[in-house]
Amino acid sequence: MTYLPQNEGLLQYWLLLLSIVSIGNSVQSYLTTSYTRRVYSAPETTVTPLHARTFGTYTALASIIRLYAAYNITDPVVYQLALWTYVVALGHFYSEWLVFRTARFGEGLVGPLVISMGSVVWMLAQWGEYVR
């Protein structure tokens, strides 16, 4: 029995890696607000334990969808769902930074912006390579 995705290409491994890392982030969000405060770091922003847990819950859900996509990357519905998780994340982080001003551009925000944007671009560019 193999534990890694079995299709060709690197995107499926990227999705797997991010799923694993994100599950860790979700657990951390239930234990402390420290990471969440690094993302939502605007001076007048208060990050509560409830906010951190809500963020962790969304992240866990997105991680599960991305994990399914890593192993079922040729399924168009699963691929689209995974793509949408990154679109929603990208919209969320950009809006918190540019619209609501609860996040500042810095070390806590750069990672999520780069990962979500890069993943959206990569998944759109590779659609025809995976989805059959």
PDB file of C-alpha atoms in Angstrom:
ATOM      1  CA  MET A   1       0.000   0.000   0.000  1.00  0.00           C
ATOM      2  CA  THR A   2       1.367   3.381  -0.964  1.00  0.00           C
ATOM      3  CA  TYR A   3       0.723   6.542   0.994  1.00  0.00           C
ATOM      4  CA  LEU A   4       1.656   9.104  -1.649  1.00  0.00           C
ATOM      5  CA  PRO A   5      -0.566  10.210  -4.540  1.00  0.00           C
ATOM      6  CA  GLN A   6      -0.010   8.090  -7.648  1.00  0.00           C
ATOM      7  CA  ASN A   7      -0.554  10.447 -10.587  1.00  0.00           C
ATOM      8  CA  GLU A   8       2.127  12.200 -12.611  1.00  0.00           C
ATOM      9  CA  GLY A   9       3.250  15.727 -11.763  1.00  0.00           C
ATOM     10  CA  LEU A  10       4.082  17.792  -8.704  1.00  0.00           C
ATOM     11  CA  LEU A  11       0.814  19.607  -7.997  1.00  0.00           C
ATOM     12  CA  GLN A  12      -0.645  16.656  -6.115  1.00  0.00           C
ATOM     13  CA  TYR A  13       2.370  16.617  -3.770  1.00  0.00           C
ATOM     14  CA  TRP A  14       2.020  20.360  -3.235  1.00  0.00           C
ATOM     15  CA  LEU A  15      -1.607  19.847  -2.225  1.00  0.00           C
ATOM     16  CA  LEU A  16      -0.599  17.015   0.107  1.00  0.00           C
ATOM     17  CA  LEU A  17       2.178  19.063   1.713  1.00  0.00           C
ATOM     18  CA  LEU A  18      -0.064  22.075   2.255  1.00  0.00           C
ATOM     19  CA  SER A  19      -2.794  19.858   3.686  1.00  0.00           C
ATOM     20  CA  ILE A  20      -0.431  18.429   6.274  1.00  0.00           C
ATOM     21  CA  VAL A  21       1.010  21.826   7.194  1.00  0.00           C
ATOM     22  CA  SER A  22      -2.463  23.353   7.356  1.00  0.00           C
ATOM     23  CA  ILE A  23      -3.777  20.660   9.677  1.00  0.00           C
ATOM     24  CA  GLY A  24      -0.900  21.572  12.001  1.00  0.00           C
ATOM     25  CA  ASN A  25      -1.916  25.208  11.710  1.00  0.00           C
ATOM     26  CA  SER A  26      -5.501  24.283  12.567  1.00  0.00           C
ATOM     27  CA  VAL A  27      -4.442  22.446  15.720  1.00  0.00           C
ATOM     28  CA  GLN A  28      -2.295  25.391  16.711  1.00  0.00           C
ATOM     29  CA  SER A  29      -5.242  27.739  16.227  1.00  0.00           C
ATOM     30  CA  TYR A  30      -7.157  25.796  18.859  1.00  0.00           C
ATOM     31  CA  LEU A  31      -4.266  25.956  21.310  1.00  0.00           C
ATOM     32  CA  THR A  32      -3.139  29.586  21.025  1.00  0.00           C
ATOM     33  CA  THR A  33      -3.884  32.854  19.262  1.00  0.00           C
ATOM     34  CA  SER A  34      -0.213  33.627  18.545  1.00  0.00           C
ATOM     35  CA  TYR A  35      -0.118  32.634  14.858  1.00  0.00           C
ATOM     36  CA  THR A  36      -3.504  34.172  14.129  1.00  0.00           C
ATOM     37  CA  ARG A  37      -2.315  37.416  15.726  1.00  0.00           C
ATOM     38  CA  ARG A  38       0.687  37.419  13.377  1.00  0.00           C
ATOM     39  CA  VAL A  39      -1.655  37.407  10.367  1.00  0.00           C
ATOM     40  CA  TYR A  40      -4.205  39.875  11.746  1.00  0.00           C
ATOM     41  CA  SER A  41      -1.669  42.300  13.122  1.00  0.00           C
ATOM     42  CA  ALA A  42      -3.124  45.751  12.471  1.00  0.00           C
ATOM     43  CA  PRO A  43      -2.756  47.958  15.558  1.00  0.00           C
ATOM     44  CA  GLU A  44      -6.431  48.120  16.497  1.00  0.00           C
ATOM     45  CA  THR A  45      -7.218  44.486  15.693  1.00  0.00           C
ATOM     46  CA  THR A  46      -8.093  42.159  18.547  1.00  0.00           C
ATOM     47  CA  VAL A  47      -7.729  38.437  17.951  1.00  0.00           C
ATOM     48  CA  THR A  48      -9.828  36.429  20.364  1.00  0.00           C
ATOM     49  CA  PRO A  49      -9.645  32.684  21.027  1.00  0.00           C
ATOM     50  CA  LEU A  50     -12.994  32.369  19.224  1.00  0.00           C
ATOM     51  CA  HIS A  51     -11.561  34.083  16.149  1.00  0.00           C
ATOM     52  CA  ALA A  52      -8.513  31.801  16.203  1.00  0.00           C
ATOM     53  CA  ARG A  53     -10.679  28.671  16.502  1.00  0.00           C
ATOM     54  CA  THR A  54     -12.949  29.839  13.657  1.00  0.00           C
ATOM     55  CA  PHE A  55      -9.875  30.417  11.509  1.00  0.00           C
ATOM     56  CA  GLY A  56      -8.607  26.968  12.525  1.00  0.00           C
ATOM     57  CA  THR A  57     -11.907  25.330  11.657  1.00  0.00           C
ATOM     58  CA  TYR A  58     -11.985  26.862   8.162  1.00  0.00           C
ATOM     59  CA  THR A  59      -8.349  25.877   7.667  1.00  0.00           C
ATOM     60  CA  ALA A  60      -9.099  22.282   8.700  1.00  0.00           C
ATOM     61  CA  LEU A  61     -12.003  22.083   6.262  1.00  0.00           C
ATOM     62  CA  ALA A  62      -9.894  23.519   3.431  1.00  0.00           C
ATOM     63  CA  SER A  63      -7.101  21.072   4.315  1.00  0.00           C
ATOM     64  CA  ILE A  64      -9.434  18.089   4.060  1.00  0.00           C
ATOM     65  CA  ILE A  65     -10.668  19.224   0.639  1.00  0.00           C
ATOM     66  CA  ARG A  66      -7.084  19.744  -0.554  1.00  0.00           C
ATOM     67  CA  LEU A  67      -6.081  16.333   0.799  1.00  0.00           C
ATOM     68  CA  TYR A  68      -8.877  14.722  -1.206  1.00  0.00           C
ATOM     69  CA  ALA A  69      -7.693  16.638  -4.254  1.00  0.00           C
ATOM     70  CA  ALA A  70      -4.126  15.412  -3.805  1.00  0.00           C
ATOM     71  CA  TYR A  71      -5.336  11.812  -4.101  1.00  0.00           C
ATOM     72  CA  ASN A  72      -8.119  12.456  -6.629  1.00  0.00           C
ATOM     73  CA  ILE A  73      -6.496  15.136  -8.756  1.00  0.00           C
ATOM     74  CA  THR A  74      -8.083  13.894 -11.988  1.00  0.00           C
ATOM     75  CA  ASP A  75     -11.626  14.315 -10.627  1.00  0.00           C
ATOM     76  CA  PRO A  76     -12.914  17.669 -11.935  1.00  0.00           C
ATOM     77  CA  VAL A  77     -15.272  18.280  -9.008  1.00  0.00           C
ATOM     78  CA  VAL A  78     -12.621  17.639  -6.363  1.00  0.00           C
ATOM     79  CA  TYR A  79     -10.090  19.709  -8.341  1.00  0.00           C
ATOM     80  CA  GLN A  80     -12.536  22.624  -8.547  1.00  0.00           C
ATOM     81  CA  LEU A  81     -13.352  22.424  -4.835  1.00  0.00           C
ATOM     82  CA  ALA A  82      -9.655  22.526  -3.964  1.00  0.00           C
ATOM     83  CA  LEU A  83      -9.119  25.445  -6.335  1.00  0.00           C
ATOM     84  CA  TRP A  84     -12.001  27.303  -4.705  1.00  0.00           C
ATOM     85  CA  THR A  85     -10.441  26.853  -1.257  1.00  0.00           C
ATOM     86  CA  TYR A  86      -7.445  28.828  -2.476  1.00  0.00           C
ATOM     87  CA  VAL A  87      -9.610  31.456  -4.196  1.00  0.00           C
ATOM     88  CA  VAL A  88     -11.600  31.975  -0.979  1.00  0.00           C
ATOM     89  CA  ALA A  89      -8.398  32.138   1.084  1.00  0.00           C
ATOM     90  CA  LEU A  90      -6.841  34.622  -1.343  1.00  0.00           C
ATOM     91  CA  GLY A  91      -9.947  36.804  -1.279  1.00  0.00           C
ATOM     92  CA  HIS A  92     -10.081  36.643   2.487  1.00  0.00           C
ATOM     93  CA  PHE A  93      -6.453  37.613   3.057  1.00  0.00           C
ATOM     94  CA  TYR A  94      -6.518  40.400   0.467  1.00  0.00           C
ATOM     95  CA  SER A  95      -9.750  41.822   1.875  1.00  0.00           C
ATOM     96  CA  GLU A  96      -8.483  41.715   5.449  1.00  0.00           C
ATOM     97  CA  TRP A  97      -5.369  43.577   4.298  1.00  0.00           C
ATOM     98  CA  LEU A  98      -6.769  46.068   1.777  1.00  0.00           C
ATOM     99  CA  VAL A  99     -10.453  46.491   2.684  1.00  0.00           C
ATOM    100  CA  PHE A 100     -10.947  45.802   6.381  1.00  0.00           C
ATOM    101  CA  ARG A 101      -7.381  46.721   7.389  1.00  0.00           C
ATOM    102  CA  THR A 102      -7.148  44.045  10.080  1.00  0.00           C
ATOM    103  CA  ALA A 103      -3.985  42.580   8.558  1.00  0.00           C
ATOM    104  CA  ARG A 104      -0.719  44.317   7.791  1.00  0.00           C
ATOM    105  CA  PHE A 105       1.635  43.309   5.029  1.00  0.00           C
ATOM    106  CA  GLY A 106       4.417  41.491   6.819  1.00  0.00           C
ATOM    107  CA  GLU A 107       5.724  38.089   7.815  1.00  0.00           C
ATOM    108  CA  GLY A 108       2.343  36.800   9.010  1.00  0.00           C
ATOM    109  CA  LEU A 109       0.514  37.744   5.818  1.00  0.00           C
ATOM    110  CA  VAL A 110       3.105  37.188   3.082  1.00  0.00           C
ATOM    111  CA  GLY A 111       3.055  33.390   3.371  1.00  0.00           C
ATOM    112  CA  PRO A 112      -0.722  32.984   3.033  1.00  0.00           C
ATOM    113  CA  LEU A 113      -0.843  35.482   0.149  1.00  0.00           C
ATOM    114  CA  VAL A 114       1.987  33.826  -1.778  1.00  0.00           C
ATOM    115  CA  ILE A 115       0.712  30.293  -1.166  1.00  0.00           C
ATOM    116  CA  SER A 116      -2.891  31.052  -2.074  1.00  0.00           C
ATOM    117  CA  MET A 117      -1.998  33.116  -5.163  1.00  0.00           C
ATOM    118  CA  GLY A 118       0.637  30.640  -6.334  1.00  0.00           C
ATOM    119  CA  SER A 119      -1.732  27.728  -5.838  1.00  0.00           C
ATOM    120  CA  VAL A 120      -4.551  29.416  -7.765  1.00  0.00           C
ATOM    121  CA  VAL A 121      -2.237  30.210 -10.682  1.00  0.00           C
ATOM    122  CA  TRP A 122      -0.679  26.722 -10.662  1.00  0.00           C
ATOM    123  CA  MET A 123      -4.027  24.947 -10.480  1.00  0.00           C
ATOM    124  CA  LEU A 124      -5.520  27.043 -13.279  1.00  0.00           C
ATOM    125  CA  ALA A 125      -2.440  26.511 -15.455  1.00  0.00           C
ATOM    126  CA  GLN A 126      -2.441  22.750 -14.863  1.00  0.00           C
ATOM    127  CA  TRP A 127      -6.173  22.083 -15.195  1.00  0.00           C
ATOM    128  CA  GLY A 128      -5.816  20.328 -18.554  1.00  0.00           C
ATOM    129  CA  GLU A 129      -2.897  18.205 -17.359  1.00  0.00           C
ATOM    130  CA  TYR A 130      -4.836  16.619 -14.533  1.00  0.00           C
ATOM    131  CA  VAL A 131      -8.569  16.840 -15.125  1.00  0.00           C
ATOM    132  CA  ARG A 132      -9.853  14.234 -17.538  1.00  0.00           C
TER     133      ARG A 132
END
